mmCIF file of C-alpha atoms and ligand atoms in Angstrom:
data_model
loop_
_atom_site.group_PDB
_atom_site.id
_atom_site.type_symbol
_atom_site.label_atom_id
_atom_site.label_comp_id
_atom_site.label_asym_id
_atom_site.label_seq_id
_atom_site.Cartn_x
_atom_site.Cartn_y
_atom_site.Cartn_z
ATOM 1 C CA MET A 1 0.000 0.000 0.000
ATOM 2 C CA HIS A 2 1.020 3.641 -0.491
ATOM 3 C CA ILE A 3 1.763 5.515 2.712
ATOM 4 C CA HIS A 4 3.733 8.512 3.963
ATOM 5 C CA ALA A 5 6.630 8.032 6.337
ATOM 6 C CA ALA A 6 9.351 10.216 7.886
ATOM 7 C CA ILE A 7 12.553 8.697 6.554
ATOM 8 C CA LEU A 8 16.068 9.308 7.858
ATOM 9 C CA TRP A 9 18.319 9.020 4.810
ATOM 10 C CA GLU A 10 21.447 10.249 6.540
ATOM 11 C CA GLN A 11 22.199 10.641 10.250
ATOM 12 C CA GLY A 12 22.670 14.284 11.200
ATOM 13 C CA GLN A 13 20.243 15.401 8.474
ATOM 14 C CA PRO A 14 16.508 16.203 8.847
ATOM 15 C CA LEU A 15 13.947 13.450 8.306
ATOM 16 C CA SER A 16 12.153 13.509 4.960
ATOM 17 C CA VAL A 17 8.391 12.965 4.992
ATOM 18 C CA GLU A 18 7.655 11.306 1.674
ATOM 19 C CA PRO A 19 5.691 8.562 -0.081
ATOM 20 C CA ALA A 20 6.664 4.990 0.719
ATOM 21 C CA GLU A 21 5.416 1.490 -0.037
ATOM 22 C CA LEU A 22 4.366 -0.918 2.743
ATOM 23 C CA ASP A 23 3.813 -4.650 2.171
ATOM 24 C CA GLY A 24 1.066 -6.555 3.963
ATOM 25 C CA PRO A 25 1.643 -8.503 7.195
ATOM 26 C CA GLY A 26 3.358 -11.901 7.123
ATOM 27 C CA PRO A 27 2.850 -14.716 9.634
ATOM 28 C CA GLY A 28 2.729 -13.394 13.208
ATOM 29 C CA GLU A 29 2.593 -9.777 11.981
ATOM 30 C CA LEU A 30 0.024 -6.975 12.045
ATOM 31 C CA LEU A 31 -0.748 -3.918 9.958
ATOM 32 C CA VAL A 32 -1.385 -1.011 12.341
ATOM 33 C CA GLU A 33 -2.719 2.424 11.382
ATOM 34 C CA ILE A 34 -0.763 4.843 13.567
ATOM 35 C CA LYS A 35 -2.869 7.465 15.352
ATOM 36 C CA ALA A 36 -0.220 8.996 17.628
ATOM 37 C CA ALA A 37 3.538 8.703 18.091
ATOM 38 C CA GLY A 38 5.589 10.224 20.902
ATOM 39 C CA VAL A 39 8.949 11.808 20.132
ATOM 40 C CA CYS A 40 11.570 10.350 22.452
ATOM 41 C CA HIS A 41 15.248 11.015 23.143
ATOM 42 C CA SER A 42 16.102 7.678 21.505
ATOM 43 C CA ASP A 43 14.707 9.029 18.218
ATOM 44 C CA LEU A 44 16.875 12.100 18.667
ATOM 45 C CA HIS A 45 19.990 9.998 19.419
ATOM 46 C CA ALA A 46 19.366 8.034 16.220
ATOM 47 C CA ALA A 47 18.604 11.128 14.099
ATOM 48 C CA ARG A 48 21.686 12.998 15.314
ATOM 49 C CA GLY A 49 23.981 10.026 14.832
ATOM 50 C CA ASP A 50 24.838 9.491 18.538
ATOM 51 C CA TRP A 51 24.132 5.817 17.856
ATOM 52 C CA ALA A 52 25.470 4.407 14.618
ATOM 53 C CA MET A 53 22.856 2.645 12.504
ATOM 54 C CA LYS A 54 22.090 1.664 8.954
ATOM 55 C CA VAL A 55 20.006 4.050 6.874
ATOM 56 C CA PRO A 56 17.488 4.580 5.429
ATOM 57 C CA VAL A 57 15.412 4.059 8.547
ATOM 58 C CA VAL A 58 12.010 5.233 9.773
ATOM 59 C CA LEU A 59 12.252 6.403 13.404
ATOM 60 C CA GLY A 60 9.518 6.462 16.046
ATOM 61 C CA HIS A 61 9.032 3.760 18.691
ATOM 62 C CA GLU A 62 6.375 5.148 21.048
ATOM 63 C CA GLY A 63 3.090 4.658 19.245
ATOM 64 C CA ALA A 64 -0.593 3.848 19.446
ATOM 65 C CA GLY A 65 -3.099 3.029 16.737
ATOM 66 C CA ILE A 66 -5.662 0.623 15.309
ATOM 67 C CA VAL A 67 -5.000 -2.869 13.935
ATOM 68 C CA ARG A 68 -6.218 -2.929 10.315
ATOM 69 C CA GLU A 69 -5.090 -6.380 9.200
ATOM 70 C CA VAL A 70 -3.648 -9.453 10.897
ATOM 71 C CA GLY A 71 -1.293 -11.919 9.241
ATOM 72 C CA PRO A 72 -1.571 -15.726 9.383
ATOM 73 C CA SER A 73 -1.229 -17.437 12.792
ATOM 74 C CA VAL A 74 -1.858 -14.250 14.809
ATOM 75 C CA THR A 75 -3.813 -15.159 17.946
ATOM 76 C CA ARG A 76 -3.521 -12.411 20.569
ATOM 77 C CA VAL A 77 -4.665 -9.427 18.529
ATOM 78 C CA ARG A 78 -7.678 -8.844 16.254
ATOM 79 C CA GLU A 79 -8.526 -6.483 13.440
ATOM 80 C CA GLY A 80 -10.041 -3.311 14.920
ATOM 81 C CA ASP A 81 -8.177 -3.580 18.241
ATOM 82 C CA HIS A 82 -6.753 -0.356 19.605
ATOM 83 C CA VAL A 83 -3.157 -1.042 20.536
ATOM 84 C CA VAL A 84 -0.175 0.491 22.295
ATOM 85 C CA LEU A 85 3.064 -0.422 20.529
ATOM 86 C CA CYS A 86 5.801 -2.115 22.540
ATOM 87 C CA TRP A 87 9.300 -1.700 21.074
ATOM 88 C CA ALA A 88 10.675 -4.759 22.868
ATOM 89 C CA PRO A 89 8.696 -7.679 21.475
ATOM 90 C CA ALA A 90 9.945 -10.645 23.488
ATOM 91 C CA CYS A 91 10.159 -14.190 22.102
ATOM 92 C CA GLY A 92 8.789 -15.821 25.259
ATOM 93 C CA VAL A 93 11.072 -18.866 25.086
ATOM 94 C CA CYS A 94 14.707 -17.729 25.624
ATOM 95 C CA PRO A 95 16.378 -17.918 29.088
ATOM 96 C CA PRO A 96 15.702 -14.255 30.094
ATOM 97 C CA CYS A 97 12.066 -14.555 28.899
ATOM 98 C CA LYS A 98 11.629 -17.719 30.983
ATOM 99 C CA GLU A 99 13.086 -15.857 33.981
ATOM 100 C CA GLY A 100 10.364 -13.235 33.543
ATOM 101 C CA ARG A 101 12.821 -10.624 32.269
ATOM 102 C CA ALA A 102 11.168 -9.951 28.918
ATOM 103 C CA VAL A 103 13.073 -6.695 28.349
ATOM 104 C CA LEU A 104 16.316 -8.710 28.257
ATOM 105 C CA CYS A 105 14.998 -11.158 25.636
ATOM 106 C CA ASP A 106 17.840 -12.573 23.533
ATOM 107 C CA ARG A 107 15.885 -12.000 20.322
ATOM 108 C CA LEU A 108 15.933 -8.215 20.855
ATOM 109 C CA GLU A 109 19.694 -8.123 20.338
ATOM 110 C CA LYS A 110 19.479 -10.228 17.203
ATOM 111 C CA VAL A 111 16.707 -8.334 15.425
ATOM 112 C CA THR A 112 14.997 -5.434 17.203
ATOM 113 C CA TYR A 113 18.174 -3.553 18.197
ATOM 114 C CA ARG A 114 19.357 -3.960 14.609
ATOM 115 C CA ASN A 115 16.137 -2.337 13.430
ATOM 116 C CA LYS A 116 14.617 -5.490 11.981
ATOM 117 C CA LEU A 117 11.283 -7.205 12.427
ATOM 118 C CA PRO A 118 11.537 -10.564 14.240
ATOM 119 C CA SER A 119 10.655 -12.238 10.920
ATOM 120 C CA GLY A 120 13.630 -10.511 9.291
ATOM 121 C CA ALA A 121 11.381 -9.398 6.428
ATOM 122 C CA ALA A 122 11.736 -5.941 4.861
ATOM 123 C CA ARG A 123 8.163 -4.623 4.574
ATOM 124 C CA LEU A 124 8.861 -0.930 3.952
ATOM 125 C CA HIS A 125 10.383 0.521 0.782
ATOM 126 C CA ALA A 126 11.055 3.983 -0.639
ATOM 127 C CA ARG A 127 12.958 5.268 -3.689
ATOM 128 C CA GLY A 128 13.503 1.647 -4.706
ATOM 129 C CA LYS A 129 15.296 0.732 -1.444
ATOM 130 C CA ASP A 130 14.332 -1.251 1.659
ATOM 131 C CA VAL A 131 13.800 1.043 4.649
ATOM 132 C CA ALA A 132 14.599 -0.291 8.134
ATOM 133 C CA PRO A 133 11.978 0.001 10.914
ATOM 134 C CA PHE A 134 13.607 1.605 13.995
ATOM 135 C CA LEU A 135 13.276 -0.889 16.881
ATOM 136 C CA GLY A 136 10.872 -2.876 14.709
ATOM 137 C CA THR A 137 8.297 -0.152 15.407
ATOM 138 C CA ALA A 138 8.933 2.760 12.989
ATOM 139 C CA CYS A 139 5.820 4.688 13.937
ATOM 140 C CA PHE A 140 6.693 8.057 12.350
ATOM 141 C CA SER A 141 4.589 6.635 9.538
ATOM 142 C CA ASP A 142 0.893 6.438 8.586
ATOM 143 C CA PHE A 143 0.906 2.642 8.876
ATOM 144 C CA VAL A 144 3.389 0.077 10.207
ATOM 145 C CA ILE A 145 3.959 -3.645 10.148
ATOM 146 C CA VAL A 146 4.867 -4.934 13.606
ATOM 147 C CA SER A 147 5.127 -8.374 15.133
ATOM 148 C CA GLU A 148 2.195 -9.581 17.197
ATOM 149 C CA GLU A 149 4.213 -9.300 20.434
ATOM 150 C CA ALA A 150 4.813 -5.613 19.705
ATOM 151 C CA ALA A 151 1.151 -4.644 20.116
ATOM 152 C CA VAL A 152 -0.807 -4.514 23.369
ATOM 153 C CA PRO A 153 -4.620 -4.291 22.967
ATOM 154 C CA VAL A 154 -6.250 -1.657 25.175
ATOM 155 C CA ALA A 155 -9.738 -0.155 25.755
ATOM 156 C CA GLN A 156 -11.212 1.703 22.782
ATOM 157 C CA ASP A 157 -12.363 4.875 24.547
ATOM 158 C CA LEU A 158 -8.938 6.308 25.368
ATOM 159 C CA ARG A 159 -7.015 9.148 23.719
ATOM 160 C CA PHE A 160 -4.353 7.910 21.319
ATOM 161 C CA ASP A 161 -1.876 10.680 22.158
ATOM 162 C CA ALA A 162 -2.080 9.739 25.835
ATOM 163 C CA LEU A 163 -1.805 6.024 25.019
ATOM 164 C CA ALA A 164 1.275 6.561 22.843
ATOM 165 C CA THR A 165 3.299 7.832 25.815
ATOM 166 C CA LEU A 166 2.765 4.466 27.556
ATOM 167 C CA GLY A 167 4.834 2.713 24.906
ATOM 168 C CA CYS A 168 8.159 4.155 26.043
ATOM 169 C CA ALA A 169 8.393 7.081 28.497
ATOM 170 C CA VAL A 170 5.737 5.990 30.973
ATOM 171 C CA LEU A 171 6.663 2.312 31.046
ATOM 172 C CA THR A 172 10.371 3.180 31.370
ATOM 173 C CA GLY A 173 9.857 5.694 34.194
ATOM 174 C CA VAL A 174 7.192 3.973 36.276
ATOM 175 C CA GLY A 175 8.798 0.551 35.743
ATOM 176 C CA ALA A 176 12.159 1.834 37.012
ATOM 177 C CA VAL A 177 10.415 2.667 40.290
ATOM 178 C CA THR A 178 8.257 -0.441 40.694
ATOM 179 C CA ASN A 179 10.260 -3.187 38.955
ATOM 180 C CA ALA A 180 13.911 -2.077 39.112
ATOM 181 C CA ALA A 181 14.108 -0.181 42.428
ATOM 182 C CA ARG A 182 11.054 -1.797 44.063
ATOM 183 C CA VAL A 183 10.621 1.270 46.231
ATOM 184 C CA THR A 184 8.553 0.924 49.355
ATOM 185 C CA ALA A 185 6.075 3.413 50.840
ATOM 186 C CA GLY A 186 7.828 6.139 52.791
ATOM 187 C CA SER A 187 11.016 6.023 50.690
ATOM 188 C CA ARG A 188 12.964 9.190 49.983
ATOM 189 C CA VAL A 189 13.880 9.511 46.336
ATOM 190 C CA VAL A 190 15.802 11.900 44.115
ATOM 191 C CA VAL A 191 15.077 12.147 40.398
ATOM 192 C CA ILE A 192 17.770 13.717 38.215
ATOM 193 C CA GLY A 193 16.193 15.125 35.038
ATOM 194 C CA ALA A 194 12.491 15.995 34.820
ATOM 195 C CA GLY A 195 11.961 15.180 31.132
ATOM 196 C CA GLY A 196 9.757 12.455 29.646
ATOM 197 C CA ILE A 197 11.280 9.651 31.744
ATOM 198 C CA GLY A 198 11.926 11.735 34.862
ATOM 199 C CA LEU A 199 8.317 12.921 35.161
ATOM 200 C CA ASN A 200 7.212 9.297 35.017
ATOM 201 C CA VAL A 201 9.714 8.246 37.677
ATOM 202 C CA ILE A 202 8.238 11.055 39.779
ATOM 203 C CA GLN A 203 4.649 9.938 39.265
ATOM 204 C CA GLY A 204 5.640 6.300 39.850
ATOM 205 C CA ALA A 205 7.219 7.316 43.163
ATOM 206 C CA ALA A 206 4.082 9.287 44.072
ATOM 207 C CA ILE A 207 1.825 6.302 43.222
ATOM 208 C CA ASP A 208 4.030 4.113 45.436
ATOM 209 C CA LYS A 209 3.615 6.629 48.281
ATOM 210 C CA CYS A 210 7.206 7.796 48.610
ATOM 211 C CA ASP A 211 7.536 10.426 51.336
ATOM 212 C CA LEU A 212 10.053 12.704 49.735
ATOM 213 C CA ILE A 213 10.403 13.140 45.965
ATOM 214 C CA ILE A 214 13.124 15.604 45.026
ATOM 215 C CA ALA A 215 13.265 16.606 41.345
ATOM 216 C CA ILE A 216 16.490 18.042 39.972
ATOM 217 C CA ASP A 217 16.862 19.824 36.647
ATOM 218 C CA LEU A 218 18.716 22.653 34.940
ATOM 219 C CA ARG A 219 15.509 24.086 33.499
ATOM 220 C CA PRO A 220 12.695 25.840 35.388
ATOM 221 C CA ALA A 221 9.801 24.675 33.131
ATOM 222 C CA PRO A 222 10.249 20.918 33.733
ATOM 223 C CA LEU A 223 10.563 21.578 37.472
ATOM 224 C CA ALA A 224 7.161 23.274 37.479
ATOM 225 C CA LEU A 225 5.731 20.185 35.761
ATOM 226 C CA ALA A 226 7.563 17.932 38.224
ATOM 227 C CA THR A 227 5.572 19.438 41.069
ATOM 228 C CA GLN A 228 2.357 18.737 39.157
ATOM 229 C CA PHE A 229 3.456 15.088 38.780
ATOM 230 C CA GLY A 230 4.115 14.639 42.502
ATOM 231 C CA ALA A 231 7.555 16.054 43.332
ATOM 232 C CA THR A 232 7.573 17.316 46.913
ATOM 233 C CA HIS A 233 10.709 19.438 46.368
ATOM 234 C CA THR A 234 12.622 20.781 43.390
ATOM 235 C CA VAL A 235 16.241 21.782 42.999
ATOM 236 C CA HIS A 236 17.058 24.153 40.143
ATOM 237 C CA VAL A 237 20.667 23.431 39.223
ATOM 238 C CA GLY A 238 22.770 26.432 38.275
ATOM 239 C CA THR A 239 21.113 28.876 40.644
ATOM 240 C CA GLY A 240 23.902 28.654 43.190
ATOM 241 C CA VAL A 241 22.366 25.690 45.027
ATOM 242 C CA GLY A 242 24.582 22.616 45.346
ATOM 243 C CA VAL A 243 22.592 19.478 44.490
ATOM 244 C CA GLN A 244 24.333 17.268 47.042
ATOM 245 C CA GLU A 245 23.949 19.895 49.785
ATOM 246 C CA ALA A 246 20.267 20.407 48.971
ATOM 247 C CA VAL A 247 19.564 16.662 49.056
ATOM 248 C CA ARG A 248 21.502 16.295 52.299
ATOM 249 C CA GLU A 249 19.512 19.077 53.915
ATOM 250 C CA LEU A 250 16.151 17.680 52.769
ATOM 251 C CA THR A 251 17.002 14.163 54.002
ATOM 252 C CA GLY A 252 18.214 15.131 57.482
ATOM 253 C CA GLY A 253 21.846 14.678 56.464
ATOM 254 C CA ARG A 254 21.470 11.051 55.308
ATOM 255 C CA GLY A 255 21.035 11.147 51.522
ATOM 256 C CA ALA A 256 18.268 9.499 49.508
ATOM 257 C CA ASP A 257 17.171 5.842 49.578
ATOM 258 C CA PHE A 258 16.981 5.826 45.782
ATOM 259 C CA VAL A 259 18.442 8.207 43.227
ATOM 260 C CA PHE A 260 17.159 7.866 39.666
ATOM 261 C CA ASP A 261 19.520 9.188 36.998
ATOM 262 C CA THR A 262 17.307 9.713 33.959
ATOM 263 C CA VAL A 263 19.921 11.826 32.153
ATOM 264 C CA GLY A 264 22.743 9.296 31.960
ATOM 265 C CA SER A 265 25.868 11.418 31.665
ATOM 266 C CA PRO A 266 29.132 10.799 33.533
ATOM 267 C CA ALA A 267 28.456 13.973 35.559
ATOM 268 C CA THR A 268 24.907 13.039 36.582
ATOM 269 C CA LEU A 269 26.048 9.553 37.594
ATOM 270 C CA THR A 270 28.655 11.100 39.908
ATOM 271 C CA THR A 271 25.970 13.335 41.427
ATOM 272 C CA ALA A 272 23.583 10.395 41.766
ATOM 273 C CA ILE A 273 26.086 8.287 43.692
ATOM 274 C CA ALA A 274 26.953 11.233 45.949
ATOM 275 C CA CYS A 275 23.270 11.857 46.767
ATOM 276 C CA THR A 276 22.558 8.220 47.743
ATOM 277 C CA ARG A 277 22.525 7.259 51.414
ATOM 278 C CA LYS A 278 24.466 4.370 52.972
ATOM 279 C CA GLY A 279 22.837 1.160 51.736
ATOM 280 C CA GLY A 280 20.850 3.072 49.121
ATOM 281 C CA ALA A 281 20.653 2.515 45.371
ATOM 282 C CA VAL A 282 21.256 4.455 42.189
ATOM 283 C CA VAL A 283 18.944 3.476 39.326
ATOM 284 C CA LEU A 284 20.338 4.428 35.940
ATOM 285 C CA THR A 285 17.739 4.752 33.158
ATOM 286 C CA GLY A 286 19.204 7.545 31.017
ATOM 287 C CA LEU A 287 20.647 6.322 27.744
ATOM 288 C CA SER A 288 23.969 7.935 27.013
ATOM 289 C CA ARG A 289 26.039 7.915 23.884
ATOM 290 C CA GLN A 290 27.255 4.391 23.177
ATOM 291 C CA ASP A 291 30.845 5.239 24.146
ATOM 292 C CA ALA A 292 30.150 7.069 27.443
ATOM 293 C CA GLN A 293 31.993 5.906 30.572
ATOM 294 C CA GLY A 294 31.099 6.899 34.124
ATOM 295 C CA SER A 295 33.326 6.561 37.181
ATOM 296 C CA ILE A 296 32.613 5.360 40.693
ATOM 297 C CA PRO A 297 34.482 6.368 43.878
ATOM 298 C CA MET A 298 35.185 2.735 44.795
ATOM 299 C CA PHE A 299 36.184 2.949 48.434
ATOM 300 C CA PRO A 300 33.069 4.718 49.757
ATOM 301 C CA PHE A 301 30.888 2.682 47.375
ATOM 302 C CA VAL A 302 32.027 -0.501 49.132
ATOM 303 C CA MET A 303 32.156 0.893 52.666
ATOM 304 C CA GLN A 304 28.655 2.338 52.349
ATOM 305 C CA GLU A 305 27.194 -0.668 50.531
ATOM 306 C CA LYS A 306 25.639 1.379 47.771
ATOM 307 C CA ARG A 307 24.066 -0.360 44.802
ATOM 308 C CA LEU A 308 23.985 0.598 41.126
ATOM 309 C CA ILE A 309 21.049 -0.730 39.086
ATOM 310 C CA GLY A 310 20.666 -0.437 35.314
ATOM 311 C CA SER A 311 17.069 -0.325 34.104
ATOM 312 C CA VAL A 312 15.838 -0.559 30.527
ATOM 313 C CA TYR A 313 12.217 -0.141 29.403
ATOM 314 C CA GLY A 314 10.806 -0.515 32.908
ATOM 315 C CA SER A 315 12.644 -3.757 33.733
ATOM 316 C CA GLY A 316 9.496 -5.825 33.603
ATOM 317 C CA GLN A 317 7.114 -7.522 31.234
ATOM 318 C CA PRO A 318 5.598 -4.909 28.907
ATOM 319 C CA LEU A 319 2.691 -7.141 27.875
ATOM 320 C CA LYS A 320 1.582 -7.238 31.522
ATOM 321 C CA ASP A 321 2.819 -3.842 32.655
ATOM 322 C CA ILE A 322 1.164 -1.774 29.896
ATOM 323 C CA PRO A 323 -2.391 -3.018 30.726
ATOM 324 C CA ARG A 324 -1.690 -2.327 34.426
ATOM 325 C CA LEU A 325 -0.643 1.243 33.545
ATOM 326 C CA VAL A 326 -3.797 1.675 31.444
ATOM 327 C CA SER A 327 -5.882 0.717 34.511
ATOM 328 C CA LEU A 328 -4.035 3.268 36.641
ATOM 329 C CA TYR A 329 -4.792 5.896 33.967
ATOM 330 C CA GLN A 330 -8.468 4.901 33.853
ATOM 331 C CA ASP A 331 -8.601 5.191 37.665
ATOM 332 C CA GLY A 332 -7.178 8.715 37.452
ATOM 333 C CA ARG A 333 -3.990 7.720 39.292
ATOM 334 C CA LEU A 334 -1.600 7.982 36.334
ATOM 335 C CA LYS A 335 -1.253 11.252 34.454
ATOM 336 C CA LEU A 336 -0.949 10.790 30.702
ATOM 337 C CA ASN A 337 -2.911 13.706 29.174
ATOM 338 C CA GLU A 338 -0.722 16.120 31.130
ATOM 339 C CA LEU A 339 2.424 14.577 29.639
ATOM 340 C CA VAL A 340 1.480 15.605 26.121
ATOM 341 C CA SER A 341 2.751 19.159 26.005
ATOM 342 C CA ARG A 342 2.546 19.690 22.265
ATOM 343 C CA THR A 343 1.188 17.884 19.236
ATOM 344 C CA TYR A 344 2.471 18.011 15.662
ATOM 345 C CA ALA A 345 1.430 16.751 12.241
ATOM 346 C CA LEU A 346 3.786 14.162 10.722
ATOM 347 C CA ASP A 347 5.257 16.697 8.295
ATOM 348 C CA LYS A 348 6.391 18.785 11.293
ATOM 349 C CA VAL A 349 8.381 15.910 12.797
ATOM 350 C CA ASN A 350 11.671 17.822 12.492
ATOM 351 C CA ASP A 351 10.189 20.662 14.568
ATOM 352 C CA ALA A 352 9.240 18.109 17.214
ATOM 353 C CA LEU A 353 12.796 16.748 17.286
ATOM 354 C CA SER A 354 14.237 20.277 17.538
ATOM 355 C CA ALA A 355 11.915 21.105 20.431
ATOM 356 C CA LEU A 356 13.058 17.929 22.191
ATOM 357 C CA ALA A 357 16.698 18.855 21.599
ATOM 358 C CA ALA A 358 15.977 22.249 23.190
ATOM 359 C CA SER A 359 14.502 20.299 26.121
ATOM 360 C CA ASP A 360 11.519 22.481 26.810
ATOM 361 C CA GLY A 361 9.675 19.922 28.908
ATOM 362 C CA ALA A 362 7.283 16.954 28.765
ATOM 363 C CA ARG A 363 6.454 15.248 25.503
ATOM 364 C CA GLY A 364 5.827 16.197 21.912
ATOM 365 C CA VAL A 365 3.462 13.812 20.141
ATOM 366 C CA ILE A 366 2.831 13.401 16.408
ATOM 367 C CA ARG A 367 -0.914 13.082 15.828
ATOM 368 C CA TRP A 368 -2.792 11.885 12.768
HETATM 369 ZN ZN1 ZN B 401 11.823 5.982 23.894
HETATM 370 ZN ZN1 ZN B 402 13.092 -14.072 24.638
#
């Protein structure tokens, strides 16, 4: 079928929204009409060339839409279902999948992280070339082919732009709190970075009844939003306030039980470790450049029994976690509408990426 998609022909250059050709779904695959797609830092990393990848590629991995056709042997999803896309479609049979750690599925490294569908088929073409689907999702496009495991059916009366955010930012942020850190009620947490992931760490901590939720950012606008999402205190970096001193003061001199680094730079990791109390944990969710190295002051790390936890895509099982998040949204306990700060048409996708690069808060969403 003829569609329009935002194609990255060369990293470091703008995306080109242009006609493309999409084949129908093969076995275990679905054709999904995209209704909304969030613009995430991972798209920006790929577009800028922070992560090397083969082009041409269609970016976008945080989407929601309607299933229009199902391929042979599809059982979990039906035509007409409203779905949230999951960019980590797990195989269900490898050792990590059997351990319940779907986000570490071995198949992801073989296909999804190489921007291929699990079937290996090339379904999207433009200018006579095959176009790779970023993370097997490629939702900066009118329609996509995804594997059955990459679509989670949800209720039909919910806003697509709100649903789209569940597919990456919300799952990543809330899951870091519940699945990776397993915070308990009354915990004192620090969240470095109040962007798309950080705001969701903050609301996850609020849902789990943390006592103290300290949001830290360089920018005033995200800090105002952080308060709306449940932060009890904010620290505006660069206004003469030392982050470590501020956290120490707010925690009675002890440091935080959990520090979430959603930025993922060597400098923020250093700050995160310094702000953690004895026996506390740093949870690292921010994706850095592929070659970034952080450092750890080893002696105090051992003496104070600190822990460092990496967390990708919410550290859980997206096919179970996404429906649970939808219920929280339906109960009014999870803010999704408020996350969507701006919406764009597909042909304005480069503006959305520029706004994200300027980091002006919350989430831009492409809407059809
Ligand atoms: Zn993302
Ligand atoms: Zn697996």
